[in-house]
Amino acid sequence: MRVLKFGGTSVGDAENIRRVVRVVKTKVGEPVVLVFSAMGGTTDKLEEIGHLASQGKFEESLAVISSLRGLHFQIIGQLLDDSPGKAEVTAFCDRTFRTLEEMARSLSVLADFSPAVQDRLLGYGEILSSRILAEVLRQEGIPVEWVDARELIVSTPEHTAADPIFEETAKRCREKLLPLLEDGRVPVTQGFIASSADGVMTTLGRGGSDYTASLIGASLGADEIEIWTDVDGVMTADPSLVPQARRIPVMSFNEAAELAFFGARVLHPKTLVPAVERGIPVRVLNTRRPEGQGTVILAEAPPNGQRVKSIAYKEGMTLVTLVSTEMFKAHGYLRRIFEIFDRFRVSADVVATSEVSVAIAVWDASRLPLIAAELEKYGSVAVKPNQAVVCVVGERLKETPGIVCQIFEDLCDVKTSMVSLGGSEINLSFVVDEDELPKVITRLHRRFFERQDEGAKQRTPDTRKKSKEAVGGTKA
Ligand code: ADP
Ligand code: ASP
Ligand code: MG
């Protein structure tokens, strides 16, 4: 049994949807559950609609709704033959777009885009795409059954980033999906959306459709969870930044989780959790090149001779530094600092400490003014926005002699505000100005993945000087 999840890029236009149909057809006969994201760019546009309307720009919000309507009806027109099914989907989409207009009108009056409304509004993307996709597949002769994910995924009531409640989710998935599978049907559902135990709609956070697929796979004890996207697999770096990036054939759960957490958008950071707990392999595949092997993510990955496996980055970080002499030899100090972050529900993504100071990189800066005000009770606080965390991931990185030297060898001219190694066996992270990111990622990629032919691959520190000359040198 497999769960196949198709991302926004795979369902963003008629050509890609035809590819999805071809992939699904190759699986017919086996038990599969299909999870669809919203059509590419839809969720961003729904968010824009909410912001525009609640800021009183109602007409502008209607224009965005109209462009979304255009995209969805164009796809219906291109892919569906006239039939009662097409008429039903058309009527459904029509009603949905009218609801969106009514929501925008209400938001413009209320001027309040609350998290609960945000979940309702953004969730329409997946509902629309899955309805259309289900009908496309049905017309292709696949015995699909549309299932509402809000009846499968049960979550906490935290809007915009709810946590699934696994036991209840597993129970519902088994109750609703197993009879369909046993009957030879193909359930089609939505990623991203869920509902609380009281039936209030929630979402699992942006990019959360991967997580939905993993939750369903774990609930049903799937043999494999397949994440179909627009790249050949998990790559040695983000291919949109490094075109030379290469596919990583096999990764461990831990390596992939570090990458996902530190910004490799290809997987939602929580995706691997349900899979890890049940040892279910997760495979990342390219809808545009379905014949590829993709990347398989397993509990344990055999060593591939490559010390560094991949480089990820996360932009939009803020670095908070607290310097305090009170900290000197005082126990319980860090606990008090972290309690402040905890109280404001902001997670500390990377941390470095010295005897009198602590530096914390955070992604969610919305509550930082409040946090900084609390921290100031303990010492002087500096807040530095526009930072990026770079994360180098590889098996047993911590134990590798000279690895720090190798990583920073070509970055002598880059100002690094913080370095963290040792928290995990497999990750070294550091913080740089956002502007430096393309340079840093490009050089690291070249250092670890593109210089093998020069015999310079992952050298030991004593070969350092020679190799620097070989690449034309960086400012030392
Ligand atoms: P989907 O719509 O299929 O969910 P996403 O945009 O969420 O697709 O994720 C795929 C994108 O992730 C790729 O297009 C790529 O730019 C980005 N990405 C970032 N880091 C990596 C990486 N290490 N390997 C592969 N893709 C990555
Ligand atoms: N459509 C949602 C988003 O864009 C969920 C997803 O694509 O995974 O965030
Ligand atoms: Mg995604």
XYZ file of C-alpha atoms and ligand atoms in Angstrom:
513
model
C 0.000 0.000 0.000
C 1.328 3.405 -0.950
C 0.364 6.982 -0.300
C 1.179 9.279 -3.210
C 1.255 13.022 -2.605
C 1.379 15.442 -5.518
C 2.533 18.994 -4.754
C 1.306 22.286 -6.177
C 3.793 22.238 -9.050
C 2.559 18.788 -10.108
C -1.040 19.970 -10.343
C -0.467 23.575 -11.458
C -1.391 23.212 -15.133
C -2.984 20.800 -17.601
C 0.326 19.412 -18.856
C 1.518 18.451 -15.377
C -1.870 17.043 -14.417
C -1.644 14.740 -17.475
C 1.689 13.561 -16.086
C 0.049 12.917 -12.708
C -2.598 10.805 -14.462
C 0.141 8.770 -16.164
C 1.901 8.165 -12.834
C -1.338 7.148 -11.123
C -2.198 4.773 -13.986
C 1.071 2.906 -13.450
C -0.107 2.135 -9.888
C -3.626 1.033 -10.676
C -4.244 -2.420 -9.322
C -2.178 -1.756 -6.210
C -3.806 -0.146 -3.177
C -2.990 3.584 -3.285
C -4.234 6.718 -1.539
C -3.766 10.016 -3.387
C -3.133 13.296 -1.578
C -3.260 16.549 -3.535
C -1.988 20.028 -2.758
C -3.571 23.184 -4.078
C -2.679 24.129 -7.661
C 0.709 25.935 -7.706
C 0.507 29.459 -6.286
C -3.135 29.127 -5.171
C -2.474 29.136 -1.427
C -0.354 32.296 -1.722
C -3.137 33.951 -3.680
C -5.770 32.931 -1.131
C -3.611 34.489 1.557
C -3.279 37.628 -0.530
C -7.070 37.769 -0.927
C -7.477 37.653 2.854
C -4.927 40.397 3.446
C -6.270 42.662 0.706
C -9.886 42.295 1.764
C -9.201 42.825 5.459
C -7.172 45.944 4.589
C -10.244 47.341 2.842
C -8.965 46.624 -0.681
C -12.045 44.652 -1.620
C -11.918 45.344 -5.372
C -8.281 44.227 -5.498
C -9.177 41.048 -3.633
C -11.917 40.355 -6.196
C -9.345 40.667 -8.979
C -7.206 37.966 -7.339
C -10.269 35.726 -6.897
C -11.050 36.227 -10.554
C -7.525 35.188 -11.609
C -7.806 32.041 -9.475
C -11.190 31.293 -10.960
C -9.631 31.689 -14.419
C -6.864 29.193 -13.614
C -9.235 26.554 -12.228
C -11.807 26.852 -15.003
C -9.097 26.831 -17.656
C -7.869 23.492 -16.302
C -11.417 22.131 -16.159
C -11.898 23.207 -19.782
C -8.618 21.642 -20.904
C -8.945 18.336 -19.084
C -12.579 17.361 -18.666
C -14.902 16.079 -21.385
C -18.531 17.136 -21.215
C -20.255 14.796 -18.790
C -22.459 14.912 -15.701
C -19.226 14.680 -13.665
C -17.835 17.783 -15.359
C -21.114 19.642 -14.758
C -20.943 18.698 -11.085
C -17.336 19.852 -10.695
C -18.088 23.069 -12.561
C -21.046 23.792 -10.284
C -18.939 22.976 -7.229
C -16.136 25.325 -8.305
C -18.635 28.033 -9.152
C -20.171 27.820 -5.680
C -16.735 27.844 -4.077
C -15.644 30.991 -5.917
C -18.892 32.685 -4.908
C -18.169 31.702 -1.288
C -14.690 33.201 -1.646
C -16.223 36.469 -2.851
C -18.590 36.482 0.105
C -15.698 35.794 2.472
C -13.730 38.670 0.959
C -16.730 40.985 1.375
C -17.102 39.978 5.037
C -13.386 40.425 5.650
C -13.484 43.897 4.148
C -16.257 44.845 6.570
C -14.760 43.146 9.619
C -11.180 44.237 8.815
C -9.912 41.230 10.742
C -8.148 38.318 9.052
C -8.088 36.030 12.078
C -6.093 32.752 12.077
C -9.359 30.763 12.086
C -10.578 32.578 8.965
C -7.147 32.174 7.410
C -7.431 28.387 7.767
C -10.889 28.356 6.175
C -9.828 30.577 3.302
C -6.478 28.911 2.515
C -7.979 25.423 2.697
C -10.146 26.046 -0.360
C -7.081 25.572 -2.587
C -6.785 21.870 -1.742
C -10.551 21.337 -1.847
C -10.768 22.777 -5.370
C -7.738 20.950 -6.760
C -8.724 17.573 -5.301
C -12.277 17.883 -6.690
C -10.971 18.631 -10.166
C -8.261 15.957 -10.004
C -10.720 13.329 -8.790
C -12.944 13.970 -11.809
C -9.992 13.968 -14.225
C -8.884 10.594 -12.868
C -12.442 9.249 -12.921
C -12.750 10.159 -16.610
C -9.518 8.238 -17.173
C -11.206 5.131 -15.772
C -9.617 5.166 -12.321
C -12.146 4.188 -9.626
C -11.594 7.202 -7.401
C -13.485 8.202 -4.287
C -13.167 11.812 -3.023
C -12.622 11.880 0.741
C -12.655 15.038 2.860
C -9.320 15.253 4.733
C -11.074 17.151 7.531
C -12.733 13.856 8.378
C -9.390 12.049 8.417
C -6.838 14.306 10.065
C -7.746 15.308 13.614
C -5.647 18.091 15.086
C -5.247 20.426 18.031
C -7.248 23.642 17.624
C -4.186 25.881 16.975
C -5.006 27.682 13.781
C -2.487 27.983 10.907
C -0.111 25.370 12.381
C -2.176 22.731 14.156
C -0.603 19.554 15.524
C -2.227 16.295 14.477
C -3.574 13.973 17.161
C -2.192 10.743 15.829
C -4.307 8.089 17.559
C -7.593 9.675 16.530
C -6.260 10.373 13.024
C -5.118 6.763 12.615
C -8.507 5.483 13.771
C -10.381 7.685 11.302
C -8.011 6.883 8.430
C -8.463 3.180 9.026
C -12.239 3.444 9.365
C -12.706 5.564 6.257
C -9.926 4.470 3.929
C -9.458 0.737 4.497
C -12.978 -0.241 3.324
C -12.424 1.796 0.133
C -9.060 0.166 -0.503
C -10.480 -3.283 0.167
C -13.170 -2.478 -2.374
C -10.482 -1.698 -4.997
C -11.187 2.033 -4.941
C -8.619 4.846 -4.997
C -9.245 7.420 -2.253
C -8.427 11.016 -3.320
C -7.947 13.483 -0.510
C -6.392 16.840 0.325
C -3.110 17.704 1.973
C -2.729 20.575 4.451
C -6.273 20.707 5.868
C -7.546 19.088 9.038
C -10.107 19.700 11.728
C -10.050 19.830 15.499
C -11.856 17.247 17.614
C -14.772 19.745 17.785
C -14.930 19.859 13.997
C -13.351 23.311 13.544
C -11.264 23.518 10.392
C -7.491 23.860 10.878
C -4.369 23.579 8.710
C -1.034 21.880 9.373
C 1.067 24.906 8.369
C 2.357 26.012 4.980
C 3.808 23.177 2.949
C 1.880 20.750 5.175
C 0.562 18.428 2.461
C 3.702 16.288 2.756
C 2.881 15.882 6.438
C -0.682 14.780 5.595
C 0.654 12.064 3.295
C 2.971 10.810 5.994
C 0.192 10.815 8.617
C -2.075 8.789 6.349
C 0.757 6.421 5.421
C 1.641 5.842 9.073
C -2.038 5.408 10.008
C -2.517 2.689 7.414
C 0.900 1.050 7.834
C 1.815 1.865 4.212
C 4.785 0.201 2.525
C 5.982 3.546 1.165
C 5.062 7.219 1.137
C 5.800 8.938 -2.167
C 6.216 12.703 -2.371
C 5.874 13.718 -6.034
C 7.309 17.161 -6.767
C 9.180 19.200 -9.400
C 12.761 18.062 -8.697
C 14.521 14.706 -9.066
C 14.617 14.056 -5.331
C 16.348 15.550 -2.354
C 19.351 17.302 -3.854
C 22.781 18.293 -2.572
C 21.473 21.894 -2.379
C 18.363 23.798 -3.416
C 18.498 23.464 -7.232
C 16.816 26.852 -7.605
C 19.952 28.376 -6.057
C 22.553 25.863 -7.252
C 21.734 24.510 -10.730
C 24.588 21.987 -10.426
C 22.882 20.329 -7.429
C 22.762 16.539 -7.607
C 20.232 14.006 -6.537
C 20.973 12.122 -3.315
C 19.863 8.515 -3.944
C 19.542 7.437 -0.286
C 19.340 9.422 2.938
C 18.672 8.584 6.563
C 15.568 9.896 8.321
C 17.817 12.005 10.547
C 19.673 13.623 7.671
C 16.488 14.417 5.778
C 14.806 15.762 8.918
C 17.708 18.157 9.579
C 17.576 19.362 5.988
C 13.830 19.849 6.076
C 13.990 21.684 9.366
C 16.708 23.977 8.079
C 14.783 25.099 5.077
C 14.970 22.461 2.330
C 11.412 23.175 1.191
C 11.222 19.871 -0.682
C 9.863 18.252 2.518
C 7.761 19.784 5.266
C 9.882 19.532 8.440
C 7.428 17.305 10.300
C 6.844 14.919 7.395
C 9.295 12.338 8.566
C 8.072 12.046 12.148
C 5.138 9.643 11.564
C 7.180 7.694 9.013
C 10.205 7.335 11.318
C 8.074 5.994 14.144
C 6.802 3.190 11.940
C 9.914 2.727 9.791
C 8.072 3.553 6.562
C 10.365 4.637 3.710
C 9.625 8.050 2.189
C 10.515 8.503 -1.463
C 10.816 11.892 -3.184
C 10.121 11.723 -6.922
C 9.815 14.059 -9.915
C 6.426 14.152 -11.679
C 8.191 15.516 -14.779
C 10.634 12.586 -14.878
C 8.714 9.706 -13.335
C 11.208 7.125 -14.603
C 13.821 8.472 -12.126
C 14.633 6.671 -8.882
C 14.244 9.793 -6.734
C 15.549 9.844 -3.189
C 14.606 7.168 -0.739
C 14.681 8.148 2.918
C 15.216 5.198 5.254
C 15.722 4.666 8.980
C 19.412 3.999 8.265
C 21.221 4.973 5.104
C 24.310 3.028 4.049
C 27.426 5.252 3.925
C 28.027 6.573 0.396
C 31.573 7.831 0.918
C 30.342 11.390 0.876
C 30.904 13.028 4.244
C 28.719 16.044 3.507
C 25.414 14.995 1.965
C 23.573 18.247 1.485
C 23.486 21.946 2.255
C 20.306 23.711 3.298
C 19.497 27.266 4.240
C 16.748 29.187 5.941
C 16.282 32.876 5.207
C 14.361 35.499 7.161
C 16.048 34.632 10.453
C 16.646 37.083 13.288
C 19.592 36.810 15.630
C 18.959 37.785 19.241
C 22.001 38.231 21.459
C 21.870 38.775 25.186
C 24.986 39.815 27.083
C 24.801 39.738 30.837
C 27.348 39.612 33.624
C 24.608 38.101 35.796
C 25.093 35.009 33.722
C 28.626 34.551 34.938
C 28.667 31.289 36.879
C 24.925 31.544 37.607
C 22.987 28.324 37.322
C 19.417 28.252 36.068
C 20.119 31.228 33.855
C 19.557 29.580 30.499
C 16.365 28.044 31.779
C 14.977 31.506 32.547
C 15.972 32.785 29.106
C 14.353 29.855 27.316
C 11.250 30.134 29.442
C 10.730 33.578 27.956
C 10.850 32.142 24.421
C 8.575 29.338 25.528
C 6.023 31.746 27.014
C 5.760 33.547 23.673
C 5.683 30.215 21.803
C 8.723 31.112 19.726
C 11.180 28.324 19.053
C 14.913 28.897 19.283
C 16.235 27.418 16.036
C 19.997 27.700 16.598
C 21.694 28.539 19.872
C 25.237 29.378 20.971
C 26.293 30.328 24.481
C 29.363 31.653 26.277
C 29.889 32.307 29.967
C 28.280 35.765 29.775
C 26.169 35.700 26.638
C 23.715 33.727 24.621
C 22.881 34.078 20.931
C 19.648 32.651 19.575
C 18.544 32.548 15.940
C 14.777 32.539 15.490
C 12.581 32.352 12.440
C 9.341 33.708 13.852
C 10.143 37.348 14.654
C 6.554 38.469 15.224
C 6.821 38.448 19.021
C 10.458 39.499 19.280
C 9.782 43.022 20.588
C 7.927 41.452 23.536
C 10.660 38.854 24.045
C 13.410 41.498 23.854
C 11.613 43.606 26.488
C 11.630 40.607 28.861
C 15.243 39.707 28.087
C 16.364 43.265 28.842
C 15.670 42.562 32.505
C 18.779 40.356 32.414
C 21.236 42.358 30.357
C 21.779 44.142 27.062
C 19.945 42.760 24.062
C 20.827 43.114 20.375
C 18.389 42.090 17.629
C 19.781 41.567 14.130
C 17.245 40.922 11.354
C 17.828 39.676 7.765
C 19.967 36.740 8.788
C 20.166 33.273 7.261
C 21.057 29.917 8.780
C 23.199 27.667 6.619
C 23.064 24.020 7.575
C 25.589 21.430 6.391
C 24.288 17.887 6.855
C 26.117 14.568 6.683
C 26.434 11.302 8.545
C 28.865 11.433 11.520
C 29.866 14.987 10.639
C 30.738 15.734 14.246
C 33.290 12.935 14.372
C 34.979 13.912 11.134
C 38.441 15.347 11.763
C 38.929 18.778 10.216
C 35.307 19.173 9.105
C 35.008 22.699 10.530
C 38.145 23.687 8.701
C 36.822 22.234 5.443
C 33.482 23.978 5.714
C 34.944 27.419 6.375
C 37.963 27.046 4.111
C 36.413 28.932 1.216
C 34.403 31.326 3.372
C 37.253 33.368 4.810
C 35.713 36.618 3.563
C 32.236 35.896 4.955
C 31.158 37.324 8.291
C 29.669 34.533 10.410
C 27.595 35.649 13.404
C 27.148 32.274 15.039
C 28.276 28.658 14.643
C 26.668 25.556 16.106
C 28.194 22.095 16.009
C 27.730 19.252 18.421
C 24.014 19.496 19.091
C 23.561 16.729 16.588
C 25.972 14.213 15.084
C 25.041 15.170 11.588
C 24.665 18.928 11.321
C 26.833 22.022 11.469
C 24.872 25.268 11.265
C 26.021 28.843 11.069
C 24.441 32.241 10.654
C 25.359 34.778 7.966
C 23.791 37.945 6.526
C 21.030 37.016 4.109
C 22.814 38.864 1.282
C 25.774 36.499 1.576
C 23.635 33.409 1.081
C 24.020 32.786 -2.689
C 27.796 33.161 -2.383
C 28.032 30.893 0.662
C 25.833 28.124 -0.734
C 27.515 28.211 -4.142
C 30.990 27.980 -2.627
C 30.062 25.219 -0.199
C 28.464 23.247 -2.995
C 31.525 23.661 -5.156
C 33.736 22.724 -2.215
C 31.946 19.491 -1.359
C 30.319 18.339 -4.585
C 31.902 19.900 -7.661
C 35.596 19.541 -7.115
C 35.896 15.782 -6.962
C 37.608 15.613 -10.345
C 40.244 18.048 -9.179
C 41.121 15.548 -6.470
C 40.081 18.203 -3.997
C 37.052 16.441 -2.621
C 36.641 16.761 1.144
C 40.308 17.050 1.866
C 41.999 16.875 5.217
C 43.148 20.226 6.670
C 46.810 19.850 5.668
C 45.941 20.076 1.959
C 44.092 23.311 2.596
C 46.506 25.917 1.269
C 47.148 24.107 -1.968
C 43.463 23.639 -2.729
C 42.670 27.282 -2.112
C 45.152 28.238 -4.769
C 43.483 25.721 -7.081
C 40.160 27.591 -7.015
C 41.714 30.981 -7.531
C 41.810 31.754 -3.825
C 39.443 33.544 -1.535
C 40.407 36.456 0.648
C 42.267 34.830 3.511
P 5.632 20.962 -3.956
O 4.713 21.978 -4.553
O 5.784 19.749 -4.808
O 5.341 20.649 -2.527
P 7.848 22.602 -3.040
O 8.046 23.891 -3.746
O 7.200 22.654 -1.696
O 7.069 21.627 -4.026
O 9.242 21.816 -2.878
C 10.051 21.571 -4.013
C 11.136 22.631 -4.093
O 12.003 22.516 -2.970
C 12.054 22.493 -5.278
O 11.536 23.093 -6.426
C 13.348 23.152 -4.794
O 13.507 24.452 -5.300
C 13.179 23.247 -3.280
N 14.324 22.694 -2.546
C 14.980 23.327 -1.535
N 15.997 22.593 -1.100
C 15.991 21.437 -1.811
C 16.806 20.264 -1.801
N 17.833 20.098 -0.966
N 16.489 19.284 -2.676
C 15.455 19.407 -3.529
N 14.665 20.506 -3.600
C 14.914 21.503 -2.744
N -0.988 24.335 -0.379
C -0.317 24.445 0.888
C 0.797 25.471 0.793
O 1.034 26.004 -0.273
C 0.186 23.125 1.384
C 1.228 22.445 0.501
O 1.372 22.788 -0.678
O 1.904 21.549 1.003
O 1.398 25.771 1.786
Mg 5.840 21.455 -0.647
